[in-house]
Coordinates of C-alpha atoms and ligand atoms in Angstrom, one line a residue:
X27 CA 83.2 157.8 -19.7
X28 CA 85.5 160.1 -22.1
X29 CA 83.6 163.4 -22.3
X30 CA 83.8 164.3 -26.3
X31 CA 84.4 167.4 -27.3
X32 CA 83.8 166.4 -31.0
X33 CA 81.7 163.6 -32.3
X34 CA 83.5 160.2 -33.4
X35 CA 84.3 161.3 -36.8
X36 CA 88.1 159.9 -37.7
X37 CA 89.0 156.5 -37.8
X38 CA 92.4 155.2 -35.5
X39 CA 93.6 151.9 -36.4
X40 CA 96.3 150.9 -34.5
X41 CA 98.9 147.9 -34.9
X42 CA 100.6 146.7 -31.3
X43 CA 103.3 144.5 -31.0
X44 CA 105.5 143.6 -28.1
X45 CA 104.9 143.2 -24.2
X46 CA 101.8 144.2 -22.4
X47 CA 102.8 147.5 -21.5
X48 CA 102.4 148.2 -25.2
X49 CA 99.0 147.0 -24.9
X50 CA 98.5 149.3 -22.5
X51 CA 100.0 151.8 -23.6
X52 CA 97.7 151.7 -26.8
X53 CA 94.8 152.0 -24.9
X54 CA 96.2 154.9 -23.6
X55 CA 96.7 156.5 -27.0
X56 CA 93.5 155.9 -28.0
X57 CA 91.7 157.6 -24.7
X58 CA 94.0 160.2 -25.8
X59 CA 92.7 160.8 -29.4
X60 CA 89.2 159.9 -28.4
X61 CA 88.6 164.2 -27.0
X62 CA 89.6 164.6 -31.0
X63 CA 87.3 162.5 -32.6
X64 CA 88.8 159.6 -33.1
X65 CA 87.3 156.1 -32.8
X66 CA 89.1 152.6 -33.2
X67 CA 88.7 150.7 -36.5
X68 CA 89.5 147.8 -37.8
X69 CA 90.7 148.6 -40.9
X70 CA 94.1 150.7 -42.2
X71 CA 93.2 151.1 -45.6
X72 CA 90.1 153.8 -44.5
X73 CA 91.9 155.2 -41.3
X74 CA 92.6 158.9 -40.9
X75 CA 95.3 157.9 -38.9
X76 CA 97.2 154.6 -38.1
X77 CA 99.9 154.0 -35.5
X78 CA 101.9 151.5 -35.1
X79 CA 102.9 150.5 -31.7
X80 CA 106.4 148.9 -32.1
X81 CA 109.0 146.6 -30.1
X82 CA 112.4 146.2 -30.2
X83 CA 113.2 143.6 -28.0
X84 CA 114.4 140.9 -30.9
X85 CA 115.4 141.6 -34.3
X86 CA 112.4 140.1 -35.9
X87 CA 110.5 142.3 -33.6
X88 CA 111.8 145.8 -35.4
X89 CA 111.7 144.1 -38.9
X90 CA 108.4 143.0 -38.5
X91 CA 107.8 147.1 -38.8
X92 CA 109.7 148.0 -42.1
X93 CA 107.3 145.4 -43.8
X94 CA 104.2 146.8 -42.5
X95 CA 105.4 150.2 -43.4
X96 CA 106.0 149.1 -47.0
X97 CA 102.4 148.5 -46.8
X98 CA 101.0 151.2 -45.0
X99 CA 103.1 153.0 -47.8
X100 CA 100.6 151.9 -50.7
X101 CA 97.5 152.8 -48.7
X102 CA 98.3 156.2 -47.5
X103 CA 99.5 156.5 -51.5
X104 CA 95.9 155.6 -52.4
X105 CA 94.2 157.7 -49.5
X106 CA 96.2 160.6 -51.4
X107 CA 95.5 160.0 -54.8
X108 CA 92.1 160.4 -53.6
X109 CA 92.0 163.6 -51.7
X110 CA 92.0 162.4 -48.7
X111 CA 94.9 162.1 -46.0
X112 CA 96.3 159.5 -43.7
X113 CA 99.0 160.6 -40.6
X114 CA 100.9 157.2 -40.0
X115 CA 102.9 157.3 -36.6
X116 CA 105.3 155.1 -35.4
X117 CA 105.5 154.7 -31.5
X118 CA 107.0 152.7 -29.0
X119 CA 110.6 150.8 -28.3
X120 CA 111.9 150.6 -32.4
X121 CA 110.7 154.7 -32.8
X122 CA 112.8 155.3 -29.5
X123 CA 116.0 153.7 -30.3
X124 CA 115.5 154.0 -34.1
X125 CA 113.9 157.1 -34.9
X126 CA 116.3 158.5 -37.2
X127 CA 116.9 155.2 -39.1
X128 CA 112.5 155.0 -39.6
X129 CA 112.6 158.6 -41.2
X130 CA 115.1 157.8 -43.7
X131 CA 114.6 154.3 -44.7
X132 CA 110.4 155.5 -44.5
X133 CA 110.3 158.9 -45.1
X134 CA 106.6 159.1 -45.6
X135 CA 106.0 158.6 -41.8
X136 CA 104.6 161.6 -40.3
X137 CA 105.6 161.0 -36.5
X138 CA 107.9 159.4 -34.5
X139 CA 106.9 159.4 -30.8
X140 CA 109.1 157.6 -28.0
X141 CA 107.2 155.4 -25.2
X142 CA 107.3 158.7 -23.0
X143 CA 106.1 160.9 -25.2
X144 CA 102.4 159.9 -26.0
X145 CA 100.6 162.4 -23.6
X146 CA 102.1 164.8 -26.6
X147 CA 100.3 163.2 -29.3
X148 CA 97.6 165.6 -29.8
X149 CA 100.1 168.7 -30.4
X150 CA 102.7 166.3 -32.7
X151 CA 99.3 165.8 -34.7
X152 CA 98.4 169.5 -35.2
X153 CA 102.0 170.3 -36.2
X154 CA 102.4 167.3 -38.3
X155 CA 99.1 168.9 -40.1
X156 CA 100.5 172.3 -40.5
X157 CA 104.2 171.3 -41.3
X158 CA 105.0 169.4 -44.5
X159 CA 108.1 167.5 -42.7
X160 CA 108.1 164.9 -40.0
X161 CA 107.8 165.6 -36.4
X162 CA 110.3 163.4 -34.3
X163 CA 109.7 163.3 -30.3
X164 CA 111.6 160.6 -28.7
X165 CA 112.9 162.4 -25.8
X166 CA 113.2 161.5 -21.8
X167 CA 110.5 164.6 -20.9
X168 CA 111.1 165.3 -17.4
X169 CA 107.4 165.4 -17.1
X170 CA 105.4 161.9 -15.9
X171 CA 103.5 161.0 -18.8
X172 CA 100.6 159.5 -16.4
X173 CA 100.4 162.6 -15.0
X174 CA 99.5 164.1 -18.2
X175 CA 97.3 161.5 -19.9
X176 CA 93.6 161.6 -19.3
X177 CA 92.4 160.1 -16.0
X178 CA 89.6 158.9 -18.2
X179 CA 90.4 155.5 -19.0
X180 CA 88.1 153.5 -21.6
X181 CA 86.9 150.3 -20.0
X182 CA 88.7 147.3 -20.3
X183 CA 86.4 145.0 -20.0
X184 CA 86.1 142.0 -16.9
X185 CA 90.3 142.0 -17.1
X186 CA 92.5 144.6 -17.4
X187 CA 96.1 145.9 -17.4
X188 CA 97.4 148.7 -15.6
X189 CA 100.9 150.2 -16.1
X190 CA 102.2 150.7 -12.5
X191 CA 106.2 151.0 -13.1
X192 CA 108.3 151.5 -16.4
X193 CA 111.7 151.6 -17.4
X194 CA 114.6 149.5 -16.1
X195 CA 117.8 150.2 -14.1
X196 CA 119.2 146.7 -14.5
X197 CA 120.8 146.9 -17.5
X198 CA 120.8 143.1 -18.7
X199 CA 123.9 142.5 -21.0
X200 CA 121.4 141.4 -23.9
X201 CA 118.2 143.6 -23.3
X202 CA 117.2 147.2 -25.2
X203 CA 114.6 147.9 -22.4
X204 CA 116.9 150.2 -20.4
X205 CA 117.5 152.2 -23.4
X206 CA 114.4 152.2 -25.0
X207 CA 112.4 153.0 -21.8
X208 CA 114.9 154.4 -20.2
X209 CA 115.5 154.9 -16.0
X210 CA 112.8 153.3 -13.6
X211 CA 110.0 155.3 -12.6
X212 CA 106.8 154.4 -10.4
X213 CA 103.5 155.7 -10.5
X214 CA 102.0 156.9 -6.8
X215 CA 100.1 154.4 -4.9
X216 CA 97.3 156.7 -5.4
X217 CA 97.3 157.6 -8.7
X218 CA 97.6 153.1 -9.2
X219 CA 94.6 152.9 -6.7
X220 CA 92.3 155.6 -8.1
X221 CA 92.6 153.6 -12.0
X222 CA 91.9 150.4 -10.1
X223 CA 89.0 152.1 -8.9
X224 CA 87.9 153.6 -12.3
X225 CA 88.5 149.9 -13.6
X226 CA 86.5 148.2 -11.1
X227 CA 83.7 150.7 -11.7
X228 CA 83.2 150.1 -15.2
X229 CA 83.0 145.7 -14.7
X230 CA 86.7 144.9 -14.3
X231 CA 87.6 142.0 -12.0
X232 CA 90.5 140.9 -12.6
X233 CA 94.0 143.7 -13.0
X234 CA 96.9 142.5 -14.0
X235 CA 99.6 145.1 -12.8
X236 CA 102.3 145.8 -15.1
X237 CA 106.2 147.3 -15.1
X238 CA 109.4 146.0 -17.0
X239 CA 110.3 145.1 -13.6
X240 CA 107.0 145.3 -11.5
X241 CA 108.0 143.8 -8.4
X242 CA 110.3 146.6 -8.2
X243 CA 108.1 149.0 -8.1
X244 CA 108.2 152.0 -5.0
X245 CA 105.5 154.5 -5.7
X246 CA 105.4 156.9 -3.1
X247 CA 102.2 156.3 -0.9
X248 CA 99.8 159.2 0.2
X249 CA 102.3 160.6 3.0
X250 CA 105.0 160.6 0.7
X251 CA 106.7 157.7 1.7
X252 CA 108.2 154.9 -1.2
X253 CA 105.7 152.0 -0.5
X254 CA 106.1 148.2 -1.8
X255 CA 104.0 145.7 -4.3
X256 CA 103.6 143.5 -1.3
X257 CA 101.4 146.6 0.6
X258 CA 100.2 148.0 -2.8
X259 CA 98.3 144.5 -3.4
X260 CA 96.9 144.2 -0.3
X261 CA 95.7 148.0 -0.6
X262 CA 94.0 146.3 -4.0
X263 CA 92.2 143.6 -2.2
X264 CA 90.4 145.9 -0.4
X265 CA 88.8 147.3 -3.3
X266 CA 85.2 145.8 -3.0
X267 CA 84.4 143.8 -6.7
X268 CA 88.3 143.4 -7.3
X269 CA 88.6 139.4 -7.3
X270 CA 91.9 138.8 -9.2
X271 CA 95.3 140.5 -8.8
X272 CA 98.6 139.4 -10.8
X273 CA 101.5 140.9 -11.9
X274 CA 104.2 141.0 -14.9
X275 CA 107.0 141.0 -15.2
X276 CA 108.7 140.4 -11.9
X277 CA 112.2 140.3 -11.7
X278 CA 114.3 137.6 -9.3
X279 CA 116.3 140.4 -7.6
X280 CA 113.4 142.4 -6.3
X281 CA 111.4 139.5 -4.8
X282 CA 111.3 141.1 -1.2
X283 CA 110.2 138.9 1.8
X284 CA 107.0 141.3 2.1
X285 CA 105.8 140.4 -1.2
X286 CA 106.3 136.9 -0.5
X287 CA 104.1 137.2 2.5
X288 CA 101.4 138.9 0.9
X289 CA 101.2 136.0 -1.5
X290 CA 100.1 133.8 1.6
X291 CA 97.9 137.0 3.4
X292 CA 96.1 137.7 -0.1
X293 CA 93.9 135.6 -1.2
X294 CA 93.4 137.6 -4.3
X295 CA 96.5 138.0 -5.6
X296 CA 96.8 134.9 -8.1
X297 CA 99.2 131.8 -7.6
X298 CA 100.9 132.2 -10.3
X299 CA 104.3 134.2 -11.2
X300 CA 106.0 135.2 -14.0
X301 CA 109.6 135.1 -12.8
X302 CA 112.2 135.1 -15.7
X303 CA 115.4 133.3 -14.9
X304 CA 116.8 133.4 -18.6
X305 CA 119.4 130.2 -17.8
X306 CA 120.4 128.2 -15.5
X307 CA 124.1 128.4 -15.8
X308 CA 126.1 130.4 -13.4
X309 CA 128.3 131.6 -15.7
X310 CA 125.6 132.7 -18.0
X311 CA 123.5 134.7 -15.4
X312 CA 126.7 136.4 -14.5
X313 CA 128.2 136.8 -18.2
X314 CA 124.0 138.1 -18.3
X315 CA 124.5 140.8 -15.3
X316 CA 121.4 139.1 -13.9
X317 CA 122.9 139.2 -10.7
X318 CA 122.1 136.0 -8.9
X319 CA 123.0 132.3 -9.5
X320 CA 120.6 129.5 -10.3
X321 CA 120.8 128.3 -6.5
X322 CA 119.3 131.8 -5.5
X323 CA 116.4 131.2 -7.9
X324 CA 115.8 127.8 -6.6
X325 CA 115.8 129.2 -3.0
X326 CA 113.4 131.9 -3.8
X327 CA 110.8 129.9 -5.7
X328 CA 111.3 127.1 -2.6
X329 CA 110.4 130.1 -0.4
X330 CA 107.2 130.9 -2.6
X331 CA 105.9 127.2 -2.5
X332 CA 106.6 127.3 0.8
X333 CA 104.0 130.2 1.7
X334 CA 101.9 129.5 -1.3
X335 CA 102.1 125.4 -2.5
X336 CA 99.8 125.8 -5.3
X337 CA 101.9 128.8 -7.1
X338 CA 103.1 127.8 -10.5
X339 CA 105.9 129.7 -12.3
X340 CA 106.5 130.7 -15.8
X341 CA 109.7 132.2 -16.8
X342 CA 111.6 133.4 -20.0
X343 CA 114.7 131.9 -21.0
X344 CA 117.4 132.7 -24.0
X345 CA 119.5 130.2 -25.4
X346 CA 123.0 130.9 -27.0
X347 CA 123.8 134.3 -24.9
X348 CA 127.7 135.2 -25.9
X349 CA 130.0 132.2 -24.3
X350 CA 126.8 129.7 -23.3
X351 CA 128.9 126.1 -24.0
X352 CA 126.7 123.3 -23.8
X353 CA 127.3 122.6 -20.2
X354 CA 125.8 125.9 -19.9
X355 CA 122.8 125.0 -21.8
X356 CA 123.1 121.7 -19.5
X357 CA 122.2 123.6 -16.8
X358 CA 119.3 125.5 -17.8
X359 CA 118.1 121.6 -18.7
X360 CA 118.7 121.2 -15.2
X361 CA 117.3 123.8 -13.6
X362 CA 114.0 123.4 -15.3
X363 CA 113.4 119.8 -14.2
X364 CA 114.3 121.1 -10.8
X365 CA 112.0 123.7 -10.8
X366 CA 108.8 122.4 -13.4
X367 CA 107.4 125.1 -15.1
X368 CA 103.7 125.5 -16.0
X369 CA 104.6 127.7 -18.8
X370 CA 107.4 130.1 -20.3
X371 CA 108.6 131.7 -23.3
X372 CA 111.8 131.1 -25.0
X373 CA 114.0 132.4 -27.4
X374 CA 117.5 132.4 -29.7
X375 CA 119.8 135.3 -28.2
X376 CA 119.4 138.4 -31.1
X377 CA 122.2 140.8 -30.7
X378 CA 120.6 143.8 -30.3
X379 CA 122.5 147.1 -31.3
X380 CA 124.0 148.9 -28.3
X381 CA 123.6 146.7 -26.1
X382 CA 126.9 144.8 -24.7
X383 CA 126.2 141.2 -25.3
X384 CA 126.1 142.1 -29.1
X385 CA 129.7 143.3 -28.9
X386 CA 130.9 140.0 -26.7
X387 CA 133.6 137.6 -28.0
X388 CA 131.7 133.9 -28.2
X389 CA 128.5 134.2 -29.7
X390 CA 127.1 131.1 -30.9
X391 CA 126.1 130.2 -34.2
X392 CA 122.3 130.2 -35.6
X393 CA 122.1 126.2 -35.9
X394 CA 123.9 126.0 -31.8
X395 CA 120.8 127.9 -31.2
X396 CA 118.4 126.1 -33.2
X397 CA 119.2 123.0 -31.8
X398 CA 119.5 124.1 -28.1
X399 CA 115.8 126.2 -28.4
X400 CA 114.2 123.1 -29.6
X401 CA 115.7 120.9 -26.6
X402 CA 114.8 123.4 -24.2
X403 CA 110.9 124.1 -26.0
X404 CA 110.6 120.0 -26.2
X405 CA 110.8 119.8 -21.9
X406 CA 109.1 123.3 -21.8
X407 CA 106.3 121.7 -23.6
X408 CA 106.6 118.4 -22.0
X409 CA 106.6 120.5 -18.1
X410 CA 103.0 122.8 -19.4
X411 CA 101.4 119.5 -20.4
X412 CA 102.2 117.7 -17.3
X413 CA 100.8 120.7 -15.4
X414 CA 97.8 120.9 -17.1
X415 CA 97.0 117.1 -16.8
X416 CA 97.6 117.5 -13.3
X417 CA 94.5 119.7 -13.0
X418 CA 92.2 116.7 -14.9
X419 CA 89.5 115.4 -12.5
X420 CA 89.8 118.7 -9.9
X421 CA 87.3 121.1 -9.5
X422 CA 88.9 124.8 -10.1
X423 CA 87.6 128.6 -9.6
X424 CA 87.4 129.8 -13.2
X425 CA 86.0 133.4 -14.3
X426 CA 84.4 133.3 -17.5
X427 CA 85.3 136.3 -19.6
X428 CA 84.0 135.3 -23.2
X429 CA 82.0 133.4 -25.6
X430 CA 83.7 129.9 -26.5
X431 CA 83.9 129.4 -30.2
X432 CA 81.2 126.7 -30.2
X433 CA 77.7 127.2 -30.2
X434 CA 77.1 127.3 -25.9
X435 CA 80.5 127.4 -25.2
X436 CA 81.7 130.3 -22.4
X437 CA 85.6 130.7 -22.2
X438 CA 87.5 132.0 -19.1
X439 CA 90.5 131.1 -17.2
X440 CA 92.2 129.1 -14.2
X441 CA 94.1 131.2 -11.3
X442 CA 96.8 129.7 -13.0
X443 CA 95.7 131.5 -16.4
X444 CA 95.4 128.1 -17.9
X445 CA 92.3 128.6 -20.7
X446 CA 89.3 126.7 -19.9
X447 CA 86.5 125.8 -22.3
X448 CA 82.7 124.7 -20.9
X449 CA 79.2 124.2 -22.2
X450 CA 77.1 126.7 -20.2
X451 CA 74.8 129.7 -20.2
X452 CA 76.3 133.5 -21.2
X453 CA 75.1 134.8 -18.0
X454 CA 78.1 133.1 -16.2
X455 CA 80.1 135.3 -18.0
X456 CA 81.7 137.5 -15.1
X457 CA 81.3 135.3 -12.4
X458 CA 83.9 133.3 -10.9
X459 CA 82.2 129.6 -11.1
X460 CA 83.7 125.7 -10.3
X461 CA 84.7 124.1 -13.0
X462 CA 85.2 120.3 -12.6
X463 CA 88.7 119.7 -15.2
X464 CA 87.7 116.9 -17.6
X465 CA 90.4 116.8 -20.3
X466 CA 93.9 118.6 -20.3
X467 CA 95.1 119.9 -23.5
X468 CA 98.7 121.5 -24.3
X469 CA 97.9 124.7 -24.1
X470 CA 93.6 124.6 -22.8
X471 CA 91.6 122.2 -20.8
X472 CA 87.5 121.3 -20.6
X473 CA 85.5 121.5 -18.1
X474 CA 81.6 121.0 -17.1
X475 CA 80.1 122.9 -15.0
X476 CA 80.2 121.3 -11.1
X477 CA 76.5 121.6 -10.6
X478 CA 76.2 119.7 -14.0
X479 CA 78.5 117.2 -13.2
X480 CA 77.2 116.5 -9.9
X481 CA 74.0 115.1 -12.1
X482 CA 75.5 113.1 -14.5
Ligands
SAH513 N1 111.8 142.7 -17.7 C1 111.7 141.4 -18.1 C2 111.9 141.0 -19.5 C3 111.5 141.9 -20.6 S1 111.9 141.4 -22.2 C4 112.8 140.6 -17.3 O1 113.6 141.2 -16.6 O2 112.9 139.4 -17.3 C5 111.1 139.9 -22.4 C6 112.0 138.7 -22.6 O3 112.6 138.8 -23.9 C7 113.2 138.6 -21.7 O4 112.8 138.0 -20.5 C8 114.1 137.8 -22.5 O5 114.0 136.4 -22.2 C9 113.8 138.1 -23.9 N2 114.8 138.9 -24.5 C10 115.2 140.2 -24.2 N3 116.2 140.6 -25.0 C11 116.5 139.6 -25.8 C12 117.5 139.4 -26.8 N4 118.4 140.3 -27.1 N5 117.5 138.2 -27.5 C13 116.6 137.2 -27.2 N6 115.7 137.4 -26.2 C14 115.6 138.5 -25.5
SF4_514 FE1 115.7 143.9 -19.8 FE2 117.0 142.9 -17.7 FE3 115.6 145.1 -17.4 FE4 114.3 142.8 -17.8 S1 115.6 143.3 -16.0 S2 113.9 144.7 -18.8 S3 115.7 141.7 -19.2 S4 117.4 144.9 -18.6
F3S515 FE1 109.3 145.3 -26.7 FE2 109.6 147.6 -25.7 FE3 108.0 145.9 -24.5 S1 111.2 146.4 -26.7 S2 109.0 143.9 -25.0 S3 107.7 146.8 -26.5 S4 109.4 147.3 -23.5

């Protein structure tokens, strides 16, 4: 528990957006305000202090943050008229590469804090009290800021994230992420153990491990040495009451034969892998500086069914990068029928200030895109259903972690985080219980409880 210095008296309503690590990384915002006295809330219009936790990654993504500003705007307008005060903060990937452009297009922000800055929070609040102007703190610190963020972590709940590895060295031709999070940097193998640890103790099952590029993660173990995910996750299993293990996002490149293995060894780490390919074009991957070609990908994930049959792959793709013709696009068709994905996202390219796709000859116009993101989403689709039909009339491990949204329904998931849906008792809730698969939908399927079945 978070030892509070003052009672819960101010109200922190937060808005995230963007990747997981965000997620995280507003939890760890909050466990740091909690010592001050602030508690979550729901609502913006009676917080003390709202911070919006921003991404950059697409240009919908930053826009999304101007508008809510606007809004914000009116409240803390109102709060003022009314004696009373509200410090709006802006954190994350748009405050880091657009902290300048914030203050003067919303100059009634009171801080701007970069992604590796938030262990700071508490002083940028006490001088944006004192000072009249806005406090800006985007730097690099050569500090860790997990090693100045409370070890206290709130719980979770029966699943949880844990930031393991941020930043990026791979500098994608399209992607912010190297700038806005700047150089790679890995937390110790026993700092990551010891919050696995304080997660387990307070009911968490399932961790999901998360980095920008997770599976290349080297934390230095506890003689110093740079270890690897494949030993950190079987230093995980170990944990007693620790049942689930994943990780996010993984990149191609750094798929070492170790962690392959530990996907056979461990039982608890989950079949199922995020492993963006983007597209499926040589050309493209290179034009991309994703540094390996569409055969490589098909090797590696034939190496990973190979150990592990039952994993099932998502990946990310982007459609209409600078120069993709449509034999490109072709083969990205291509590769996904190859491979059969059981999910993925996908998107238009967004040029993306800075970066050097935004600045290369041959981009491709919005309707190219359109047209080539609704191909692509139409076999996507097509590929998730199929997977999740395949699982009708099997009888799957599924840990329920919620109330369904019908009267004696209980929620959880699949090891291949497919949603699953049952009639049956609250107390399952935290176990990990058969579930016979009666009906696949796009995106969920419905179960009955095995014993249950086995009587009708
Ligand atoms: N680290 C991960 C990706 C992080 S960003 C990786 O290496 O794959 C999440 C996804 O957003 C990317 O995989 C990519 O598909 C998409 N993305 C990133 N920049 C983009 C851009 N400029 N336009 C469209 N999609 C983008
Ligand atoms: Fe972005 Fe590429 Fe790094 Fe992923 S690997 S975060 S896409 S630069
Ligand atoms: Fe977005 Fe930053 Fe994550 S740009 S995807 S919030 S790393």
């Amino acid at each position: 528990m978070i030892e509070q210095s003052k009672p819960n008296t101010k109200r922190l309503h937060m808005i995230t957006w963007g990747c997981q690590m965000n997620v995280y990384d507003s939890g760890r915002m909050a466990d740091v305000l909690a010592p001050l006295g602030y508690a979550p809330s729901d609502s913006a219009e009676t917080a003390d202090m709202v911070i919006l936790n921003t991404c950059h990654i697409r240009d919908k993504a930053a826009e999304k943050v101007f508008s809510e500003l606007g809004r914000l705007r009116l409240m803390k307008e109102a709060r003022r008229l009314a004696g009373d005060r509200m410090i709006l903060a802006v954190a994350g990937c748009v405050a880091q590469a657009e902290g300048a452009e914030i203050l003067a297009r919303a100059p009634y922000v009171d801080i701007v804090l970069g992604p590796q800055t938030y262990h700071r929070l508490p002083e940028m609040i006490a001088q944006a009290s004192r000072a009249a102007g806005a406090v800006i703190d985007t730097d690099f610190p050569a500090e860790e800021k997990f090693d100045f963020l409370p070890d206290a972590v709130a719980p979770q709940g029966l699943t949880a994230f844990l930031t393991i590895q941020e930043g990026c060295d791979k500098f994608c031709s399209f992607c912010v992420v190297p700038y806005t999070r700047g150089a790679e940097s890995s937390r110790s193998q026993v700092a990551v153990l010891a919050e696995a640890r304080r997660l387990v103790a307070q009911g968490t099952q399932e961790i999901t491990l998360l980095g920008q590029n997770v599976n290349a993660w080297h934390g230095i173990d506890e003689h110093g040495v740079p270890s690897s995910l494949g030993r950190l996750a079987r230093a995980l299993a170990r944990i007693p009451g620790l049942t689930r293990i994943r990780y996010t996002t993984s990149h191609p490149r750094d798929m070492d034969a170790d962690l392959i293995a530990a996907h056979a060894e461990v039982p608890e780490l989950m079949p199922f892998l995020h492993l963006p390919v983007q597209s499926g074009s040589d050309r493209i991957l290179a034009a991309m500086n994703r540094r390996h070609t569409g055969a490589e990908y098909r090797d590696l994930v034939a190496r990973l069914r190979q150990v592990r049959p039952d994993l099932a792959l998502s990946s990310d793709f982007i459609v209409g990068h600078p120069g993709e013709t449509e034999q490109d696009f072709e083969d990205t068709l291509a590769l996904v029928r190859d491979i059969g994905f059981a999910s993925a996202f996908s998107f238009k390219y967004s040029p993306r200030p800075g970066t050097p796709a935004a600045g290369s000859p041959g981009q491709v116009d919005e309707a190219t895109k359109d047209r080539r993101l609704q191909t692509l989403q139409a076999l996507l689709r097509e590929q998730q259903t199929a997977f999740n039909v395949a699982k009708q009339g099997q009888v799957v491990p599924v840990l329920f972690t919620n109330p369904g949204r019908r009267a004696g329904q209980i929620g959880g998931r699949t090891p291949w985080l497919q949603p699953v849906h049952v009639q049956g008792p609250e107390t399952l809730i935290g176990h990990i219980v058969p579930v016979f698969i009666s009906l696949a939908h796009p995106n969920s399927l419905t179960g009955t409880l095995v014993e249950e079945h086995a009587c009708v």
